[in-house]
XYZ file of C-alpha atoms in Angstrom:
567
model
C 31.000 -6.965 -0.216
C 28.025 -6.809 -2.202
C 25.422 -9.407 -1.277
C 27.065 -10.045 2.197
C 25.005 -10.316 5.161
C 26.012 -8.178 7.783
C 23.194 -8.889 10.203
C 23.799 -9.366 13.730
C 23.528 -12.721 15.711
C 21.885 -12.549 19.003
C 23.346 -16.628 20.023
C 25.419 -15.560 22.740
C 22.344 -14.910 24.936
C 22.462 -17.421 28.080
C 20.245 -19.847 28.650
C 19.411 -20.849 24.977
C 17.305 -23.796 25.123
C 18.122 -26.782 22.436
C 16.018 -26.687 19.349
C 13.264 -29.279 19.842
C 12.541 -31.672 17.201
C 9.935 -30.632 14.663
C 7.985 -32.395 12.247
C 7.920 -31.417 8.601
C 4.514 -29.421 7.529
C 3.549 -29.299 4.059
C 0.475 -30.214 1.933
C 0.469 -32.343 -0.723
C -1.504 -31.224 -3.849
C -2.488 -33.611 -6.655
C -4.103 -32.102 -10.011
C -3.830 -33.287 -13.553
C -1.872 -36.457 -12.429
C 0.814 -34.196 -11.122
C 1.885 -34.387 -7.528
C 3.586 -31.333 -5.670
C 4.243 -30.223 -2.236
C 3.504 -26.698 -1.082
C 5.636 -25.612 2.233
C 3.167 -24.270 4.848
C 4.200 -21.624 7.504
C 1.663 -22.453 10.134
C 1.006 -20.023 13.260
C 3.065 -21.117 16.183
C 5.304 -23.152 14.102
C 8.980 -22.647 14.958
C 11.923 -20.611 13.120
C 10.554 -18.042 10.445
C 12.697 -16.424 8.399
C 11.890 -12.622 7.178
C 13.271 -11.131 4.236
C 12.861 -7.409 4.279
C 13.674 -5.035 1.648
C 14.176 -1.273 3.047
C 12.211 1.177 1.707
C 10.880 -0.631 -1.287
C 8.195 1.642 -2.430
C 11.033 4.470 -2.972
C 13.398 1.825 -4.356
C 10.617 0.584 -6.761
C 9.846 4.232 -7.435
C 13.322 5.090 -8.273
C 13.849 2.111 -10.615
C 10.610 2.626 -12.470
C 12.070 5.971 -13.401
C 15.621 4.598 -14.110
C 17.028 6.690 -11.382
C 20.679 6.792 -10.055
C 21.328 5.228 -6.800
C 22.353 8.565 -5.340
C 19.242 10.397 -6.349
C 16.966 10.839 -3.162
C 13.641 9.711 -3.466
C 10.024 9.902 -1.594
C 6.702 8.377 -2.045
C 3.836 10.349 -1.317
C 0.081 9.521 -0.722
C -2.593 12.034 0.052
C 0.362 14.870 -0.166
C 1.881 13.420 2.732
C 5.564 10.994 2.539
C 5.091 7.515 3.259
C 8.038 6.348 2.358
C 11.670 7.536 1.404
C 14.983 6.383 0.548
C 18.090 6.604 3.189
C 19.891 9.058 1.109
C 16.575 11.143 1.535
C 16.258 10.500 5.231
C 20.180 11.738 5.487
C 18.711 15.071 4.193
C 16.056 14.905 6.708
C 13.181 13.910 5.027
C 10.818 11.482 6.924
C 7.628 10.009 6.543
C 4.938 12.213 7.357
C 5.869 15.266 6.300
C 4.105 17.157 3.965
C 5.587 17.908 -0.017
C 6.191 21.322 0.429
C 8.577 20.512 3.903
C 10.245 17.170 2.538
C 11.353 19.678 -0.770
C 12.521 22.426 1.489
C 14.852 19.923 3.195
C 15.934 18.360 0.191
C 15.649 20.456 -2.700
C 16.680 17.372 -5.263
C 14.267 15.351 -3.801
C 12.432 13.209 -6.497
C 8.851 12.771 -5.800
C 6.518 9.587 -6.916
C 2.976 9.000 -5.863
C 2.380 5.682 -4.170
C 1.524 2.908 -6.746
C 1.139 -0.583 -5.175
C 0.810 -2.205 -8.631
C 4.405 -0.905 -9.160
C 5.697 -2.210 -6.101
C 4.414 -5.672 -6.403
C 5.241 -5.796 -10.316
C 9.189 -4.889 -9.472
C 9.342 -7.149 -6.352
C 8.401 -10.192 -8.125
C 11.796 -10.795 -9.681
C 13.141 -10.930 -6.179
C 10.521 -13.278 -5.045
C 11.703 -15.593 -7.775
C 15.230 -15.086 -7.190
C 14.408 -16.264 -3.366
C 11.811 -18.925 -4.546
C 14.524 -20.301 -6.837
C 17.074 -20.566 -3.690
C 14.512 -21.403 -0.882
C 11.206 -22.859 -1.980
C 8.017 -21.800 0.185
C 7.801 -18.474 -0.070
C 5.069 -16.311 1.502
C 4.621 -12.674 0.470
C 3.253 -10.485 2.936
C 3.266 -7.506 1.019
C 5.893 -5.716 -1.754
C 9.151 -5.588 0.037
C 8.678 -8.344 2.530
C 8.407 -12.181 2.450
C 8.377 -15.090 4.879
C 9.500 -18.576 4.567
C 10.292 -21.517 7.011
C 13.860 -21.547 8.197
C 14.453 -25.054 9.247
C 14.628 -26.448 5.570
C 16.712 -23.599 4.400
C 19.297 -23.763 7.463
C 19.563 -27.676 7.108
C 20.080 -27.410 3.548
C 23.116 -24.575 3.901
C 24.379 -25.666 7.012
C 22.889 -23.195 9.616
C 20.484 -20.386 9.415
C 23.566 -17.894 9.273
C 24.698 -19.446 6.044
C 21.274 -19.467 4.804
C 20.559 -16.067 5.406
C 23.922 -14.922 3.857
C 22.793 -16.848 0.789
C 19.361 -15.317 0.228
C 21.059 -11.873 0.559
C 23.211 -12.866 -2.224
C 20.382 -13.954 -4.323
C 18.252 -10.650 -3.793
C 21.501 -8.694 -4.281
C 22.178 -10.616 -7.642
C 18.634 -9.368 -8.803
C 19.673 -5.769 -7.911
C 18.365 -4.855 -4.610
C 19.366 -4.995 -0.818
C 17.793 -7.062 1.735
C 18.072 -7.725 5.466
C 17.080 -10.948 7.053
C 15.635 -11.993 10.265
C 14.972 -15.391 11.981
C 12.944 -15.972 14.976
C 10.456 -18.549 16.791
C 7.291 -16.317 15.386
C 6.287 -14.636 12.326
C 5.980 -11.085 13.820
C 9.207 -11.663 15.811
C 11.001 -12.593 12.604
C 9.826 -9.508 10.729
C 10.627 -7.295 13.694
C 14.298 -8.792 13.891
C 14.624 -8.197 10.052
C 14.597 -4.629 10.719
C 17.800 -5.393 12.873
C 19.326 -8.088 10.582
C 18.715 -10.359 13.732
C 18.618 -13.980 14.360
C 16.900 -14.536 17.506
C 18.039 -17.651 19.358
C 15.250 -20.328 20.029
C 12.907 -19.216 22.993
C 14.397 -15.847 23.369
C 11.642 -13.813 21.246
C 10.327 -12.296 24.494
C 13.510 -11.494 25.805
C 14.530 -9.888 22.278
C 11.882 -7.696 22.053
C 11.374 -6.464 25.715
C 13.556 -3.217 25.417
C 12.507 -2.215 21.700
C 10.430 0.884 21.896
C 6.527 0.235 21.659
C 6.026 1.770 18.670
C 7.735 -1.338 16.650
C 4.265 -3.066 17.134
C 2.903 -0.842 14.650
C 5.457 -0.244 12.090
C 4.920 -3.416 10.059
C 1.277 -2.495 8.253
C 1.209 -6.001 6.623
C 1.035 -7.811 9.996
C -1.094 -4.872 11.993
C -4.771 -3.531 11.874
C -5.276 0.033 10.833
C -6.032 1.082 14.664
C -2.974 -0.425 16.018
C -0.984 3.191 15.459
C -4.003 4.314 18.044
C -3.240 1.520 20.215
C 0.783 2.319 20.322
C -0.181 5.817 21.091
C -2.339 5.014 24.008
C -0.002 2.978 25.704
C 2.821 5.003 25.409
C 0.852 7.951 27.126
C 0.039 5.324 29.509
C 3.919 5.093 30.321
C 4.451 1.700 28.657
C 7.290 2.953 26.593
C 8.901 -0.467 25.920
C 7.783 -3.597 24.553
C 8.493 -5.552 27.745
C 6.223 -3.533 29.834
C 3.223 -4.265 27.811
C 4.133 -7.953 27.626
C 4.456 -7.599 31.868
C 0.429 -7.433 31.832
C -1.665 -10.193 31.823
C -3.834 -11.444 29.214
C -6.662 -10.809 30.961
C -5.823 -7.153 31.820
C -5.294 -6.578 28.286
C -8.416 -8.056 27.167
C -10.633 -6.270 29.976
C -9.055 -2.980 28.900
C -8.424 -2.918 25.247
C -10.091 -3.943 22.056
C -9.037 -6.872 19.996
C -6.250 -5.747 18.150
C -4.759 -4.860 21.631
C -4.803 -8.885 22.586
C -2.864 -9.424 19.184
C -0.334 -7.116 19.891
C -0.041 -8.291 23.461
C 0.534 -11.818 22.238
C 3.193 -10.410 19.699
C 4.866 -8.514 22.671
C 4.996 -11.839 24.358
C 6.623 -13.416 21.018
C 3.239 -15.744 21.165
C 1.534 -16.539 17.872
C -0.726 -13.860 16.858
C -3.724 -15.969 16.602
C -3.886 -20.062 17.541
C -3.511 -22.413 14.442
C -6.158 -23.028 12.271
C -8.568 -26.071 13.739
C -9.465 -27.378 10.309
C -7.716 -27.536 6.971
C -9.596 -25.758 4.147
C -12.361 -28.015 2.382
C -10.936 -28.967 -1.128
C -14.186 -27.648 -2.825
C -13.051 -24.011 -1.819
C -10.694 -23.847 -4.743
C -11.864 -21.672 -7.731
C -10.409 -22.220 -11.114
C -11.159 -20.034 -14.350
C -10.517 -21.557 -17.939
C -9.157 -18.684 -19.977
C -10.816 -18.623 -23.411
C -9.051 -16.965 -25.224
C -5.769 -17.211 -23.309
C -4.549 -14.400 -21.360
C -1.745 -12.289 -22.113
C -2.540 -8.663 -20.919
C -2.576 -8.031 -17.343
C -5.915 -6.107 -17.713
C -7.509 -9.433 -18.938
C -6.139 -11.044 -16.285
C -6.954 -8.624 -13.738
C -10.890 -9.007 -14.874
C -10.443 -12.744 -14.311
C -9.203 -12.360 -10.905
C -11.744 -10.213 -10.098
C -14.194 -13.046 -11.052
C -12.411 -15.581 -9.517
C -12.045 -13.620 -6.252
C -16.056 -13.048 -6.108
C -16.468 -16.527 -6.698
C -14.052 -17.586 -3.846
C -15.463 -15.060 -1.200
C -18.865 -16.593 -2.093
C -17.795 -20.015 -1.412
C -16.037 -19.106 2.047
C -19.160 -17.367 3.153
C -21.331 -20.267 2.295
C -18.962 -22.417 4.479
C -18.801 -19.922 7.141
C -15.025 -19.518 6.725
C -12.464 -16.577 5.980
C -9.232 -16.806 4.385
C -5.852 -15.085 5.731
C -3.317 -16.939 3.530
C -4.372 -17.210 -0.369
C -2.051 -18.931 -3.132
C -2.666 -17.960 -6.641
C -1.781 -20.466 -9.569
C -1.510 -19.786 -13.051
C -0.831 -22.207 -15.788
C 0.068 -21.250 -19.386
C -0.127 -22.893 -23.142
C 3.190 -24.239 -22.801
C 2.430 -26.022 -19.456
C 4.267 -23.829 -17.183
C 3.097 -23.776 -13.456
C 3.303 -20.682 -11.661
C 2.433 -20.238 -7.881
C 3.058 -17.488 -5.338
C 1.267 -17.409 -1.824
C 0.009 -14.512 -0.356
C -0.256 -14.095 3.590
C -2.528 -11.182 5.563
C -2.914 -10.300 8.843
C -6.554 -9.822 8.769
C -9.218 -12.138 6.544
C -8.978 -11.091 2.973
C -11.971 -9.282 1.709
C -12.666 -9.562 -2.219
C -11.195 -6.486 -2.980
C -7.738 -7.790 -1.031
C -7.972 -10.699 -2.961
C -8.457 -9.072 -6.440
C -5.597 -6.545 -5.754
C -3.255 -9.573 -4.785
C -4.183 -11.590 -8.034
C -3.513 -8.374 -9.939
C -0.547 -7.486 -8.612
C 0.946 -11.342 -9.019
C -0.520 -11.719 -12.648
C 0.983 -8.109 -13.074
C 4.496 -9.318 -11.829
C 4.300 -12.454 -13.990
C 3.303 -11.059 -17.098
C 5.805 -7.928 -17.362
C 8.739 -9.292 -15.894
C 12.041 -8.573 -18.159
C 14.832 -10.868 -16.715
C 13.854 -13.618 -19.206
C 11.760 -15.303 -16.650
C 8.591 -14.239 -17.758
C 5.938 -16.953 -19.015
C 6.548 -18.135 -22.776
C 2.688 -18.649 -23.390
C -0.502 -17.114 -22.550
C -2.295 -17.756 -19.653
C -4.917 -20.633 -20.078
C -5.900 -21.512 -16.305
C -6.077 -19.338 -13.209
C -6.684 -20.879 -9.656
C -6.895 -19.600 -6.396
C -6.627 -21.732 -3.268
C -7.510 -20.951 0.439
C -4.206 -22.175 2.157
C -5.058 -21.067 5.483
C -8.859 -20.304 6.651
C -10.393 -19.243 10.016
C -14.005 -19.286 11.102
C -15.594 -16.214 9.616
C -15.823 -13.457 12.335
C -13.110 -15.319 14.398
C -10.562 -12.594 14.254
C -13.219 -9.762 15.062
C -14.067 -9.858 18.768
C -14.716 -6.153 19.372
C -17.895 -5.310 21.300
C -18.841 -2.622 19.207
C -18.282 -4.616 16.102
C -16.002 -6.302 14.019
C -12.925 -4.712 12.208
C -13.775 -3.776 8.882
C -17.660 -4.436 9.523
C -18.589 -0.851 8.666
C -16.142 -0.753 5.623
C -18.062 -4.361 4.518
C -21.278 -2.874 4.947
C -20.946 0.127 2.806
C -19.206 -1.917 0.370
C -22.342 -4.095 -0.263
C -24.384 -1.010 -0.334
C -22.496 0.421 -3.133
C -22.566 -3.017 -5.098
C -26.370 -2.962 -4.768
C -26.713 0.329 -6.003
C -24.814 -0.730 -8.978
C -27.037 -3.749 -9.256
C -29.956 -1.214 -9.158
C -28.632 1.692 -11.258
C -25.746 0.188 -13.530
C -21.858 -0.275 -12.766
C -21.189 3.542 -13.766
C -23.545 4.936 -10.861
C -20.697 4.314 -8.280
C -17.608 5.675 -8.960
C -14.356 6.444 -6.838
C -11.766 9.254 -7.402
C -8.111 8.491 -7.999
C -5.459 11.126 -7.708
C -4.410 11.916 -11.546
C -1.902 14.258 -13.226
C -3.299 17.690 -14.095
C -2.692 21.528 -13.593
C -6.386 22.400 -12.331
C -7.694 20.817 -9.346
C -10.460 19.132 -11.160
C -8.019 17.611 -13.675
C -6.285 15.798 -10.847
C -9.186 13.411 -9.901
C -10.029 10.546 -12.142
C -13.214 9.092 -11.738
C -13.154 5.201 -11.701
C -16.137 2.926 -11.655
C -16.289 0.903 -8.332
C -14.469 -2.557 -8.783
C -12.357 -1.548 -11.552
C -8.408 -0.985 -11.521
C -7.696 2.617 -9.973
C -5.769 4.042 -13.195
C -5.688 7.781 -13.464
C -6.171 9.395 -16.720
C -2.530 11.005 -16.493
C 0.465 10.372 -14.576
C 0.349 12.358 -11.427
C 4.328 12.118 -10.955
C 5.214 13.996 -13.878
C 6.093 18.064 -13.266
C 3.152 19.280 -14.418
C 4.480 22.809 -14.970
C 1.816 25.605 -13.917
C -0.046 23.091 -11.508
C -2.156 24.814 -8.819
C -0.013 25.178 -5.754
C -0.865 22.925 -2.488
C -3.600 22.610 -0.750
C -5.880 21.985 -3.326
C -9.785 23.356 -2.677
C -11.595 21.379 -0.555
C -14.851 21.677 -2.470
C -14.858 21.779 -6.287
C -17.877 23.880 -8.049
C -18.401 21.809 -10.993
C -20.620 24.399 -12.500
C -17.878 27.144 -12.210
C -20.329 30.017 -11.329
C -19.746 33.331 -12.756
C -17.861 36.143 -10.526
C -16.656 39.684 -10.763
C -13.280 40.541 -9.734
C -13.289 44.499 -9.174
C -11.090 47.262 -7.981
C -11.894 49.507 -5.063
C -13.828 51.971 -7.678
C -15.536 49.211 -9.584
C -13.582 48.647 -12.600
C -12.903 45.032 -14.043
C -9.714 43.539 -12.835
C -8.304 41.290 -15.855
C -4.879 39.387 -16.596
C -2.440 40.761 -18.789
C -0.540 38.862 -21.668
C 2.139 38.926 -19.171
C -0.002 36.836 -16.594
C -0.311 39.655 -13.964
C -3.247 41.813 -12.774
C -3.871 44.684 -14.537
C -5.196 46.237 -11.396
C -5.084 45.947 -7.730
C -8.049 43.560 -6.706
C -10.290 44.929 -3.924
C -13.933 43.571 -4.284
C -15.434 40.404 -5.586
C -19.042 40.492 -6.920
C -20.915 37.233 -6.821
C -24.330 37.436 -8.185
C -26.217 40.016 -6.189
C -23.632 39.853 -3.418
C -20.376 41.696 -2.750
C -17.449 41.132 -0.861
C -14.543 43.237 0.149
C -11.094 41.216 -0.142
C -8.498 40.819 2.761
C -5.906 38.791 0.663
C -5.413 37.590 -2.474
C -2.445 35.378 -4.120
C -1.720 34.921 -7.883
C -2.697 35.047 -10.552
C -0.757 31.967 -11.859
C -0.915 31.442 -15.703
C -1.670 28.033 -17.296
C 0.531 27.549 -20.481
C -1.308 24.859 -22.538
C -1.097 24.456 -26.420
C 0.504 27.830 -27.220
C 1.760 26.347 -30.170
C -1.578 25.759 -31.753
C -2.972 29.440 -31.318
C -6.386 28.319 -32.786
C -7.239 25.282 -30.677
C -10.269 26.074 -28.412
C -7.663 25.163 -25.121
C -5.122 28.021 -26.337
C -6.519 31.195 -24.894
C -4.739 32.637 -21.890
C -5.814 31.054 -18.686
C -4.857 31.891 -15.025
C -5.943 30.988 -11.465
C -6.335 33.321 -8.218
C -7.103 32.742 -4.631
C -8.625 35.490 -2.666
C -9.976 35.814 0.551
C -13.191 37.429 1.473
C -14.064 39.548 4.331
C -17.116 38.634 6.633
C -18.163 35.834 4.283
C -19.581 32.278 5.652
C -16.616 30.183 6.809
C -17.040 27.476 4.117
C -16.720 30.006 1.324
C -14.244 32.332 2.759
C -11.237 31.422 0.550
C -12.040 30.996 -3.002
C -10.171 29.601 -6.156
C -10.806 31.518 -9.038
C -10.248 30.708 -12.876
C -9.817 33.495 -15.625
C -10.363 32.583 -18.864
C -11.966 34.719 -22.200
C -11.675 37.802 -20.106
C -14.170 36.284 -17.625
C -13.414 35.082 -13.967
C -15.362 32.015 -12.376
C -14.929 30.646 -9.072
C -13.481 27.077 -9.239
C -13.000 25.992 -5.574
C -13.671 26.713 -2.285
C -11.157 26.305 0.789
C -11.601 25.083 4.495
C-alpha cells in the first residue's frame, strides 16, 4: 500500500531492558515578545528517529527533469556515478562506475550532474511535511533527517505507529522513505537503511553482524578519510562491525587516527562525541535586517555568506566551533521559518553559507503553496550546539581540514590584496569543447555553470577530457607521409591519411589517431563568425615527451591548432 511502513522490528530480541525515564530536553527562545521551544537531540540522549529517502540525488534529478518513475537515472560527479536509482541498479549500474561503462550496462540511462542545490531545494517540501507531523526536525543532508523519537512515539502510541505516520506523510509529498529508530544517532541512520527499529540497549548487538563498510556509508556522519579507515580495517581482517567493536578504546586510539576513535564509538553504539559542556552563549546569534526585503535566491545567498562570515568570526573569538546550526527567516507578512542542520564535523564558513543557501532556495522556490507569501525581512543564524574549537581535531599530524582551512585563508588574503576576481575556481559546465566545459567562478560566489552540463550537447568531445588545456592554441601542421597538408572535408573526414605532425621546428611521426569529430554550430547562420567548419581530432606521437605524447587538435579555417594534452 502506498505510504505503508514495511520495515522490520527487532523487538523480539531477548534481554530487552525497559526504557528508562527521560527528561524532556528543549531550548526556550524568546524573541520580540514571542516564546517558542526548539527540540534538541543531545548526543547521548535516547531514542533517535532517522528518516532516509533512498537514492535521493537520483530521485531529485528525475523529478527536476520530469522523468517517469520507470526511467533509470544516475547522478555523476567527476565523470563517475555517485548515485543511481533502483531501476538503474537492476540494470547493473553501480556507484563508482565511469560514465561510459554505466551507459554500456544501461543504454537508456538518464545522466544528470551532481547538484546539491537541486537536492536541497526538492527535499524541503518533504522536510516540511515531516515537521508538520512531528516537530523538532534536523536535516543531516538532503535525503536524510533525524528527530527525537520519544515525543512522536508518545503522541502516536508507539514507535511503529510514529514510523508509519511519517512514511505516509513523505509519501503524500511524493517520495519514498525508510525509518530507523535506535538509541544513538549513527545507529538510527544505519537502521534506517534496513527499515529497522532497534530495541533500547541493543544497538551494539544490532550493529555487530553488519559489514565493516557500513561505518563509512553515510557521508553526513563521517569524515572524508573514513573510507580509507574501513579499507584498512578490512585488510587487517576486521570484516564485521562487531570485530572492530571488540577492540578496546585504548587499542584503537593508540594505533589509528581521530576518525577511528569516532568510528569505534559508533561501532559500539555509543555517542560519537560527548555532549557539549556548555550552552551556546546568546551573543553568538547573528542577524541580518534585509533592506530591501529579499525575494530572490541570489540575494538571499549573498546575505547568507555575510551572516556566515560574521557567525564564524564570533565563534572564533569565543574559541568555539558549531556542529548544529539553526537557520531562521522572518517575512514581511510575519511568517517565521526555521530549520536545523546538523554536521558530523565543525562547520566551516563555506559549509555554513552552503546550508543557508540550500535552505533559502528551498523556502523561496517551493511550488506546493507553502512558500512564503511575502519577501524575507530578517535572516538569523543561531548555533544550537557548539564544541571547543579543535575539540574534534585530535590527530597528531594536524587537525581534520587544517590544510584546507589554511589554503582558504591564503586565497581570501590574495583576494583582499588583488581583488575578488583574482581568485577563481572551475565549475563543470555544458559545451562541446574542453574549454567550454569549464566555467570560472570567483571564489566565494555560488558555483553556477554558464551552461547546463546535463544537456545532450551533440558533437561533444568524447571522454576523457585532456589533462592540460593550451589557452593560446599554438599552430601545428598535420601532414601526410609525403608532407602534404591534411584537411577536413565538408563531410567531416580527413582528405588524406595523417602521418606526421609538425609543431614549430619539430616534427613527429604519428603512431595513431582518432577522429575527426565535427562541431556543427550555427549552421543556420552561414555568415556568423562561429559558423565555419570546425572539427577535433586526437593524435598520438612517436618518441615525444610523456606529457605531450597524445594531443587534442582543433581544425578551423583550414588550420590545425593544438588545444590540449593528455596524460
